Short mmCIF file of C-alpha atoms (C1' of nucleotides) in Angstrom, two decimals:
data_model
loop_
_atom_site.label_atom_id
_atom_site.label_comp_id
_atom_site.label_asym_id
_atom_site.label_seq_id
_atom_site.Cartn_x
_atom_site.Cartn_y
_atom_site.Cartn_z
CA MET A 1 5.02 -14.26 -42.68
CA LYS A 2 3.74 -15.47 -39.37
CA THR A 3 1.09 -13.24 -37.93
CA ARG A 4 0.16 -13.20 -34.29
CA PRO A 5 -2.98 -15.24 -33.71
CA TYR A 6 -6.14 -13.48 -32.74
CA HIS A 7 -6.33 -15.41 -29.53
CA HIS A 8 -3.43 -15.43 -27.16
CA GLY A 9 -3.69 -18.98 -25.95
CA ASP A 10 -3.46 -18.47 -22.24
CA LEU A 11 -3.67 -14.81 -21.55
CA ARG A 12 -4.78 -15.25 -17.97
CA ALA A 13 -1.74 -17.24 -16.94
CA ALA A 14 0.57 -15.00 -18.93
CA LEU A 15 -0.84 -11.93 -17.22
CA LEU A 16 -0.30 -13.45 -13.80
CA VAL A 17 3.31 -14.26 -14.58
CA LEU A 18 4.00 -10.83 -16.01
CA ALA A 19 2.19 -9.21 -13.12
CA GLU A 20 4.28 -11.01 -10.56
CA ASP A 21 7.45 -9.96 -12.33
CA THR A 22 6.63 -6.31 -12.28
CA LEU A 23 5.22 -6.66 -8.79
CA ARG A 24 8.54 -8.07 -7.62
CA GLU A 25 10.54 -5.39 -9.37
CA ARG A 26 8.46 -2.29 -9.00
CA GLY A 27 5.78 -2.92 -6.42
CA PRO A 28 2.00 -3.13 -6.68
CA ALA A 29 1.48 0.58 -7.16
CA GLU A 30 3.45 0.56 -10.41
CA LEU A 31 1.44 -2.27 -11.84
CA SER A 32 -0.62 -1.20 -14.84
CA LEU A 33 -3.12 -3.33 -16.68
CA ARG A 34 -2.38 -1.52 -19.91
CA GLU A 35 1.31 -2.16 -19.55
CA LEU A 36 0.71 -5.83 -18.88
CA ALA A 37 -1.42 -5.96 -22.00
CA ARG A 38 1.41 -4.37 -23.98
CA GLU A 39 3.94 -6.85 -22.65
CA ALA A 40 1.63 -9.71 -23.46
CA GLY A 41 1.23 -8.31 -26.97
CA VAL A 42 -2.47 -7.81 -26.65
CA SER A 43 -4.93 -4.95 -26.78
CA PRO A 44 -5.47 -2.76 -23.70
CA ALA A 45 -8.96 -4.10 -23.12
CA ALA A 46 -8.06 -7.75 -23.39
CA PRO A 47 -7.08 -8.30 -19.75
CA SER A 48 -10.53 -7.29 -18.65
CA ARG A 49 -11.82 -10.60 -20.02
CA HIS A 50 -9.89 -12.38 -17.29
CA PHE A 51 -9.68 -9.79 -14.55
CA LYS A 52 -12.59 -7.47 -14.40
CA THR A 53 -10.66 -4.89 -12.43
CA LYS A 54 -7.09 -4.31 -11.47
CA GLN A 55 -7.97 -5.28 -7.95
CA ALA A 56 -9.22 -8.62 -9.17
CA LEU A 57 -5.82 -9.32 -10.65
CA LEU A 58 -4.09 -8.39 -7.41
CA ASP A 59 -6.49 -10.61 -5.51
CA ALA A 60 -5.74 -13.52 -7.80
CA LEU A 61 -2.05 -12.93 -7.31
CA ALA A 62 -2.47 -12.89 -3.55
CA ILE A 63 -4.46 -16.11 -3.58
CA GLU A 64 -1.77 -17.78 -5.64
CA GLY A 65 0.78 -16.53 -3.12
CA PHE A 66 -1.11 -18.07 -0.24
CA ASP A 67 -1.30 -21.37 -2.03
CA ARG A 68 2.44 -21.38 -2.57
CA LEU A 69 3.17 -20.33 1.00
CA ILE A 70 0.97 -23.01 2.46
CA THR A 71 2.49 -25.63 0.22
CA VAL A 72 5.99 -24.63 1.23
CA LEU A 73 5.13 -24.61 4.92
CA ALA A 74 3.37 -27.96 4.80
CA GLY A 75 6.28 -29.46 2.90
CA ALA A 76 8.77 -28.19 5.44
CA LEU A 77 6.73 -29.49 8.36
CA GLU A 78 6.54 -32.93 6.79
CA GLN A 79 10.28 -33.27 6.77
CA THR A 80 10.92 -32.49 10.36
CA GLY A 81 10.65 -34.08 13.76
CA ALA A 82 7.68 -34.32 16.03
CA THR A 83 8.66 -32.08 18.91
CA PHE A 84 6.98 -28.73 19.22
CA ALA A 85 10.35 -27.02 19.43
CA GLU A 86 11.49 -28.45 16.13
CA ARG A 87 8.25 -27.87 14.30
CA LEU A 88 7.91 -24.32 15.54
CA SER A 89 11.46 -23.54 14.52
CA VAL A 90 10.95 -24.96 11.05
CA LEU A 91 7.66 -23.16 10.61
CA THR A 92 9.08 -19.83 11.66
CA ARG A 93 12.22 -20.07 9.58
CA THR A 94 10.38 -21.27 6.52
CA TYR A 95 7.83 -18.54 6.87
CA VAL A 96 10.42 -15.81 7.18
CA ALA A 97 12.45 -17.28 4.33
CA PHE A 98 9.42 -17.19 2.09
CA ALA A 99 8.77 -13.62 3.13
CA THR A 100 12.28 -12.43 2.35
CA GLY A 101 12.23 -14.36 -0.90
CA ASN A 102 8.94 -12.85 -2.05
CA PRO A 103 8.66 -9.55 -0.26
CA ALA A 104 6.29 -7.79 -2.61
CA LEU A 105 4.06 -10.84 -2.90
CA LEU A 106 3.80 -11.19 0.84
CA GLU A 107 3.04 -7.55 1.28
CA LEU A 108 0.28 -7.88 -1.25
CA MET A 109 -1.10 -10.96 0.45
CA PHE A 110 -1.50 -9.23 3.76
CA SER A 111 -2.12 -5.70 2.72
CA ARG A 112 -5.64 -6.09 1.52
CA LYS A 113 -7.21 -9.00 3.23
CA HIS A 114 -9.03 -6.81 5.69
CA GLU A 115 -10.97 -4.91 3.10
CA PRO A 116 -14.64 -5.87 3.21
CA SER A 117 -14.53 -6.35 -0.52
CA ALA A 118 -11.91 -9.07 -0.31
CA PRO A 119 -13.04 -12.21 -2.14
CA ALA A 120 -14.04 -15.15 0.00
CA GLU A 121 -11.25 -17.27 -1.39
CA LEU A 122 -8.68 -14.80 -0.13
CA ILE A 123 -10.16 -14.80 3.34
CA ALA A 124 -10.28 -18.58 3.29
CA SER A 125 -6.57 -18.64 2.52
CA THR A 126 -5.71 -16.70 5.63
CA HIS A 127 -7.84 -19.09 7.64
CA ARG A 128 -5.93 -22.04 6.29
CA LEU A 129 -2.76 -20.39 7.49
CA MET A 130 -4.24 -19.78 10.89
CA ILE A 131 -5.31 -23.40 11.11
CA MET A 132 -1.76 -24.51 10.50
CA ALA A 133 -0.63 -22.36 13.41
CA THR A 134 -3.32 -23.50 15.83
CA GLY A 135 -2.75 -27.09 14.78
CA LEU A 136 0.88 -26.75 15.73
CA LEU A 137 -0.04 -25.31 19.10
CA GLU A 138 -2.65 -27.95 19.84
CA ASP A 139 -0.14 -30.60 18.99
CA GLY A 140 2.30 -28.92 21.35
CA GLN A 141 -0.31 -28.93 24.09
CA ARG A 142 -0.89 -32.64 23.63
CA ARG A 143 2.82 -33.26 23.91
CA GLY A 144 2.96 -31.17 27.05
CA GLU A 145 5.31 -28.64 25.46
CA VAL A 146 2.76 -25.86 25.36
CA ARG A 147 0.85 -24.70 28.38
CA ALA A 148 -2.88 -25.29 28.52
CA GLY A 149 -5.47 -22.67 27.66
CA PRO A 150 -8.04 -21.72 25.08
CA MET A 151 -6.72 -21.67 21.57
CA ILE A 152 -7.64 -18.28 20.18
CA PRO A 153 -5.83 -16.09 22.68
CA LEU A 154 -2.93 -18.52 22.68
CA ALA A 155 -2.65 -18.27 18.93
CA VAL A 156 -2.45 -14.50 18.90
CA PRO A 157 1.14 -14.23 20.08
CA LEU A 158 2.33 -16.76 17.54
CA ALA A 159 0.48 -15.09 14.71
CA ALA A 160 1.80 -11.75 15.86
CA VAL A 161 5.38 -12.95 15.99
CA LEU A 162 5.21 -14.54 12.56
CA GLN A 163 3.59 -11.52 11.04
CA GLY A 164 5.90 -9.17 12.84
CA MET A 165 9.04 -11.04 11.88
CA THR A 166 8.18 -10.81 8.23
CA ASP A 167 7.52 -7.11 8.58
CA LEU A 168 10.88 -6.61 10.17
CA ALA A 169 12.57 -8.75 7.58
CA LEU A 170 10.94 -6.87 4.74
CA SER A 171 10.60 -3.36 5.89
CA GLY A 172 11.88 -2.98 9.40
CA GLY A 173 14.94 -1.12 10.47
CA PHE A 174 16.95 -4.32 10.55
CA THR A 175 19.53 -5.72 8.18
CA PRO A 176 19.14 -9.31 7.00
CA ASP A 177 21.99 -10.29 9.31
CA GLN A 178 20.24 -8.77 12.27
CA VAL A 179 17.04 -10.53 11.33
CA GLU A 180 18.86 -13.83 11.14
CA LEU A 181 20.37 -13.26 14.55
CA GLY A 182 17.08 -12.11 15.94
CA LEU A 183 15.31 -15.07 14.44
CA THR A 184 17.16 -17.54 16.62
CA GLU A 185 16.47 -15.35 19.58
CA THR A 186 12.84 -15.07 18.63
CA ILE A 187 12.36 -18.81 18.37
CA THR A 188 13.70 -19.47 21.84
CA PHE A 189 11.62 -16.52 22.93
CA ILE A 190 8.48 -18.12 21.60
CA LEU A 191 9.32 -21.45 23.11
CA ARG A 192 9.80 -19.90 26.51
CA GLY A 193 6.59 -17.99 26.11
CA TYR A 194 4.59 -21.11 25.36
CA ALA A 195 6.28 -23.40 27.85
CA PRO A 196 3.96 -24.79 30.52
CA MET B 1 -19.52 40.20 -1.75
CA LYS B 2 -16.62 38.42 -0.20
CA THR B 3 -14.41 36.78 -2.77
CA ARG B 4 -12.02 33.98 -1.95
CA PRO B 5 -8.52 35.37 -1.56
CA TYR B 6 -5.93 34.49 -4.12
CA HIS B 7 -3.78 32.89 -1.49
CA HIS B 8 -5.18 30.22 0.71
CA GLY B 9 -3.45 31.10 3.92
CA ASP B 10 -2.15 27.75 5.00
CA LEU B 11 -2.67 25.36 2.15
CA ARG B 12 -0.02 22.96 3.33
CA ALA B 13 -1.62 22.33 6.69
CA ALA B 14 -5.08 22.20 5.16
CA LEU B 15 -3.95 19.59 2.66
CA LEU B 16 -2.48 17.43 5.40
CA VAL B 17 -5.70 17.55 7.40
CA LEU B 18 -7.86 16.78 4.39
CA ALA B 19 -5.48 14.06 3.31
CA GLU B 20 -5.65 12.34 6.66
CA ASP B 21 -9.43 12.43 6.56
CA THR B 22 -9.69 10.72 3.22
CA LEU B 23 -6.84 8.41 4.18
CA ARG B 24 -8.81 7.34 7.22
CA GLU B 25 -12.00 6.86 5.29
CA ARG B 26 -10.89 5.49 1.98
CA GLY B 27 -7.29 4.41 2.25
CA PRO B 28 -4.11 5.69 0.64
CA ALA B 29 -4.86 4.31 -2.79
CA GLU B 30 -7.97 6.48 -3.11
CA LEU B 31 -6.14 9.63 -2.22
CA SER B 32 -6.00 12.08 -5.10
CA LEU B 33 -4.12 15.33 -5.17
CA ARG B 34 -6.68 16.83 -7.49
CA GLU B 35 -9.49 15.91 -5.16
CA LEU B 36 -7.67 17.40 -2.19
CA ALA B 37 -7.22 20.57 -4.19
CA ARG B 38 -10.93 20.62 -4.94
CA GLU B 39 -11.84 20.16 -1.29
CA ALA B 40 -9.44 22.90 -0.29
CA GLY B 41 -11.04 25.16 -2.89
CA VAL B 42 -7.89 25.60 -4.84
CA SER B 43 -6.63 24.87 -8.32
CA PRO B 44 -5.38 21.39 -9.24
CA ALA B 45 -1.81 22.53 -9.54
CA ALA B 46 -1.69 24.38 -6.25
CA PRO B 47 -0.74 21.43 -4.02
CA SER B 48 2.43 20.92 -6.00
CA ARG B 49 3.80 24.08 -4.38
CA HIS B 50 3.84 22.25 -1.07
CA PHE B 51 4.20 18.62 -2.07
CA LYS B 52 6.14 18.08 -5.21
CA THR B 53 4.68 14.63 -5.68
CA LYS B 54 1.87 12.62 -4.20
CA GLN B 55 4.46 10.45 -2.51
CA ALA B 56 5.91 13.49 -0.79
CA LEU B 57 2.52 14.18 0.75
CA LEU B 58 2.22 10.61 1.96
CA ASP B 59 5.70 10.80 3.42
CA ALA B 60 4.83 13.99 5.27
CA LEU B 61 1.71 12.31 6.61
CA ALA B 62 3.72 9.32 7.78
CA ILE B 63 6.26 11.51 9.54
CA GLU B 64 3.49 13.35 11.31
CA GLY B 65 2.08 9.99 12.34
CA PHE B 66 5.36 8.90 13.85
CA ASP B 67 5.60 12.11 15.81
CA ARG B 68 2.15 11.60 17.25
CA LEU B 69 2.77 7.95 18.04
CA ILE B 70 6.02 8.67 19.81
CA THR B 71 4.42 11.45 21.79
CA VAL B 72 1.58 9.22 22.88
CA LEU B 73 3.91 6.40 23.87
CA ALA B 74 6.24 8.66 25.79
CA GLY B 75 3.30 10.22 27.58
CA ALA B 76 1.92 6.86 28.58
CA LEU B 77 5.28 5.65 29.85
CA GLU B 78 5.66 8.73 31.99
CA GLN B 79 2.52 7.98 33.90
CA THR B 80 3.30 4.45 34.88
CA GLY B 81 5.41 2.52 37.36
CA ALA B 82 9.02 1.57 37.09
CA THR B 83 8.83 -2.21 36.75
CA PHE B 84 9.53 -3.73 33.38
CA ALA B 85 6.26 -5.62 33.52
CA GLU B 86 4.23 -2.48 33.96
CA ARG B 87 6.10 -0.45 31.40
CA LEU B 88 5.98 -3.19 28.81
CA SER B 89 2.27 -3.65 29.33
CA VAL B 90 1.59 0.04 28.97
CA LEU B 91 3.78 0.34 25.91
CA THR B 92 2.13 -2.59 24.17
CA ARG B 93 -1.42 -1.55 24.96
CA THR B 94 -0.82 2.04 24.00
CA TYR B 95 0.82 1.01 20.78
CA VAL B 96 -1.99 -1.30 19.79
CA ALA B 97 -4.59 1.26 20.82
CA PHE B 98 -2.96 3.83 18.58
CA ALA B 99 -2.90 1.33 15.77
CA THR B 100 -6.56 0.46 16.04
CA GLY B 101 -7.42 4.13 16.39
CA ASN B 102 -5.47 5.13 13.31
CA PRO B 103 -5.32 2.04 11.15
CA ALA B 104 -4.73 3.66 7.80
CA LEU B 105 -2.16 6.03 9.21
CA LEU B 106 -0.21 3.22 10.77
CA GLU B 107 -0.32 1.19 7.63
CA LEU B 108 1.04 4.15 5.74
CA MET B 109 3.77 4.70 8.29
CA PHE B 110 5.11 1.21 7.93
CA SER B 111 4.28 0.43 4.37
CA ARG B 112 6.86 2.58 2.72
CA LYS B 113 9.73 3.10 5.03
CA HIS B 114 11.80 0.41 3.37
CA GLU B 115 11.83 2.06 -0.02
CA PRO B 116 15.28 3.41 -0.81
CA SER B 117 13.68 6.69 -1.75
CA ALA B 118 12.24 7.21 1.70
CA PRO B 119 13.23 10.58 3.11
CA ALA B 120 15.81 10.58 5.88
CA GLU B 121 13.35 12.06 8.32
CA LEU B 122 11.05 9.09 7.91
CA ILE B 123 13.84 6.63 8.55
CA ALA B 124 14.91 8.63 11.58
CA SER B 125 11.40 8.33 12.97
CA THR B 126 11.50 4.56 12.93
CA HIS B 127 14.83 4.69 14.70
CA ARG B 128 13.36 6.83 17.44
CA LEU B 129 10.73 4.19 17.93
CA MET B 130 13.32 1.45 18.06
CA ILE B 131 15.28 3.39 20.64
CA MET B 132 12.23 3.54 22.87
CA ALA B 133 11.96 -0.24 22.69
CA THR B 134 15.61 -0.96 23.36
CA GLY B 135 15.60 1.60 26.16
CA LEU B 136 12.78 -0.30 27.80
CA LEU B 137 14.66 -3.56 27.49
CA GLU B 138 17.93 -2.15 28.81
CA ASP B 139 16.07 -0.76 31.76
CA GLY B 140 14.56 -4.17 32.32
CA GLN B 141 17.98 -5.76 32.21
CA ARG B 142 19.26 -3.33 34.82
CA ARG B 143 16.33 -4.20 37.04
CA GLY B 144 17.00 -7.88 36.58
CA GLU B 145 13.64 -8.46 34.92
CA VAL B 146 15.08 -9.13 31.48
CA ARG B 147 17.72 -11.70 30.83
CA ALA B 148 21.16 -10.57 29.74
CA GLY B 149 22.32 -10.54 26.16
CA PRO B 150 23.20 -8.23 23.31
CA MET B 151 20.52 -5.70 22.56
CA ILE B 152 19.86 -6.05 18.85
CA PRO B 153 18.80 -9.71 18.76
CA LEU B 154 16.92 -9.21 22.00
CA ALA B 155 14.99 -6.32 20.52
CA VAL B 156 13.84 -8.27 17.50
CA PRO B 157 11.17 -10.30 19.28
CA LEU B 158 9.70 -7.23 20.92
CA ALA B 159 9.64 -5.28 17.70
CA ALA B 160 8.13 -8.28 15.95
CA VAL B 161 5.40 -8.70 18.52
CA LEU B 162 4.47 -5.03 18.48
CA GLN B 163 4.46 -4.90 14.74
CA GLY B 164 2.62 -8.17 14.46
CA MET B 165 -0.03 -7.24 17.00
CA THR B 166 -0.91 -4.13 15.09
CA ASP B 167 -1.15 -6.12 11.90
CA LEU B 168 -3.50 -8.55 13.54
CA ALA B 169 -5.52 -5.78 15.06
CA LEU B 170 -5.84 -3.98 11.77
CA SER B 171 -5.95 -6.62 9.15
CA GLY B 172 -5.63 -10.02 10.72
CA GLY B 173 -8.27 -12.64 10.88
CA PHE B 174 -9.16 -11.61 14.42
CA THR B 175 -12.04 -9.61 15.77
CA PRO B 176 -11.28 -6.71 18.11
CA ASP B 177 -12.50 -8.84 21.00
CA GLN B 178 -10.12 -11.60 20.12
CA VAL B 179 -7.30 -9.13 19.83
CA GLU B 180 -8.10 -7.75 23.26
CA LEU B 181 -8.08 -11.24 24.72
CA GLY B 182 -4.92 -12.10 22.87
CA LEU B 183 -3.28 -8.90 23.99
CA THR B 184 -3.30 -9.91 27.61
CA GLU B 185 -1.99 -13.28 26.63
CA THR B 186 0.66 -11.70 24.48
CA ILE B 187 1.93 -9.46 27.25
CA THR B 188 2.42 -12.31 29.66
CA PHE B 189 3.93 -14.17 26.76
CA ILE B 190 6.50 -11.46 26.20
CA LEU B 191 7.28 -11.23 29.88
CA ARG B 192 7.94 -14.95 30.06
CA GLY B 193 10.04 -14.76 26.97
CA TYR B 194 12.23 -12.05 28.37
CA ALA B 195 12.45 -13.35 31.93
CA PRO B 196 15.97 -14.23 33.08
"C1'" DT C 1 -22.99 -26.55 -40.04
"C1'" DA C 2 -25.31 -23.31 -37.40
"C1'" DA C 3 -25.89 -21.27 -32.94
"C1'" DC C 4 -23.50 -19.77 -28.93
"C1'" DA C 5 -19.97 -18.79 -25.57
"C1'" DA C 6 -15.42 -17.25 -24.99
"C1'" DT C 7 -11.93 -14.21 -26.08
"C1'" DG C 8 -9.90 -10.66 -28.53
"C1'" DT C 9 -10.06 -5.50 -30.80
"C1'" DA C 10 -11.22 -0.49 -31.47
"C1'" DG C 11 -12.43 3.61 -29.69
"C1'" DG C 12 -13.57 6.62 -26.24
"C1'" DC C 13 -14.56 8.76 -21.49
"C1'" DA C 14 -13.27 10.72 -17.23
"C1'" DA C 15 -9.78 11.09 -13.92
"C1'" DC C 16 -5.17 11.25 -12.51
"C1'" DG C 17 -0.16 13.00 -11.69
"C1'" DC C 18 2.76 16.18 -13.29
"C1'" DT C 19 4.75 20.26 -15.89
"C1'" DC C 20 5.00 24.80 -17.67
"C1'" DA C 21 4.19 29.69 -18.42
"C1'" DC C 22 1.95 33.29 -16.19
"C1'" DA C 23 -0.66 36.09 -12.45
"C1'" DA C 24 -1.31 37.62 -7.86
"C1'" DT C 25 0.46 38.32 -3.39
"C1'" DG C 26 3.76 38.89 0.35
"C1'" DT C 27 8.62 40.52 1.96
"C1'" DG C 28 12.78 42.80 2.39
"C1'" DT C 29 15.93 46.64 0.70
"C1'" DT C 30 17.00 50.98 -0.43
"C1'" DA D 1 7.35 54.60 -0.51
"C1'" DA D 2 8.89 52.05 -4.34
"C1'" DC D 3 11.15 48.54 -6.28
"C1'" DA D 4 12.97 43.83 -6.84
"C1'" DC D 5 12.24 39.26 -5.67
"C1'" DA D 6 10.56 35.05 -3.70
"C1'" DT D 7 6.30 32.67 -2.67
"C1'" DT D 8 2.08 30.83 -3.77
"C1'" DG D 9 -1.76 30.25 -6.66
"C1'" DT D 10 -3.92 29.77 -11.76
"C1'" DG D 11 -4.89 27.88 -16.40
"C1'" DA D 12 -3.95 24.98 -19.89
"C1'" DG D 13 -2.31 20.81 -21.44
"C1'" DC D 14 0.41 16.29 -21.97
"C1'" DG D 15 0.62 11.47 -21.36
"C1'" DT D 16 -1.15 7.70 -18.81
"C1'" DT D 17 -4.43 5.06 -16.50
"C1'" DG D 18 -8.81 2.11 -15.41
"C1'" DC D 19 -12.86 1.02 -17.28
"C1'" DC D 20 -16.86 0.86 -20.54
"C1'" DT D 21 -19.39 -0.33 -24.86
"C1'" DA D 22 -19.87 -2.05 -29.44
"C1'" DC D 23 -18.04 -5.09 -32.57
"C1'" DA D 24 -14.84 -8.90 -34.61
"C1'" DT D 25 -12.82 -13.34 -34.40
"C1'" DT D 26 -12.28 -17.90 -32.78
"C1'" DG D 27 -13.53 -22.36 -30.34
"C1'" DT D 28 -17.22 -25.51 -28.92
"C1'" DT D 29 -21.11 -28.08 -29.20
"C1'" DA D 30 -25.77 -29.46 -30.57
#
DNA sequence: TAACAATGTAGGCAACGCTCACAATGTGTT
DNA sequence: AACACATTGTGAGCGTTGCCTACATTGTTA
């Protein structure tokens, strides 16, 4: 008779996978460390070895989400043309697609990053995202497709539109069809807004 | 010796006020019905007479928030000029000001409205907000300041920008100063985007 | 192989949301 | 004025949770 080994093997990874499942299906509020432990077939106190608090687990999940998002965005940008119009369109659509594909994850990623207690790595992740956006704009300026001006204020509208589009896609009063329609409109909207 | 009366008087209202205080100071996750009961000087089970579940209390708080927001926006629009540029600017600034003034409330208002279990009144509130936005745009179209086109896709960018700006103001990687700078930029950005 | 770090278990504490039976208070009817 | 009834609060308790501490087991390394 095979008995379960004393050590799990890779509890940390297993917890993250299980956590994302229940996060996707039932939201972050329903996530319980004890329940995760049960599903992983481990004692209630075991998860604390890997995540000191529940918040630490959520933070880890959010960081993982940022990594995936950034990878997806970078990959999409690599396979597209050089014009600002194209790159902006791809970035926006990819971003929104990721958001609709991982709604709970995205909500988690952005819901807590403002807390002072947020780990440095989480804050760094949002900066990486911001750098992608400003990089795109600077490139557009060099190509003459984006009007001149200091970067920070110029980046705000783009960040706002991206953030806002995901909110609408996830939780706004719009259907997915309406979002898709609005997305095209929004992209031309942004392009007009940034045109010199 | 004056003894506390058996009935509170207006427990429901008192709970809402207390709830908003702790919401503002410690966020929705830290809100505890039992603690509210303690602060109101009432037994732990008493709040359930007015809010069957904790979620019901949060919903009530969100609805109240929408009412206040809509009132503030309508008031601001009444005291401004008739041009689309002016009205849009006032709407955006007022919206963002409300958001920065009531960050936790706003987060609550928009964090849960997508749940299928959201009460009808909450959903209706978001529609009222949307109607204000589309009304502004239709007015702009009539004045020739907004390009023609069907309303729904046209409204998406505006809704996205408003929503996104509040996110940035509350939780984004921007300081309040940067948001203020970016706000001006964003308004001209929107105007360019909507121009015929 | 012996010390040590890492990882799991067992048990328990305080707090929470929620429910139920019951008590006190207000309201409307006769 | 007295009664019935709905409203609103109480008291006790159930099951669950996050987290803590002490201890057991396993893996690693000197």
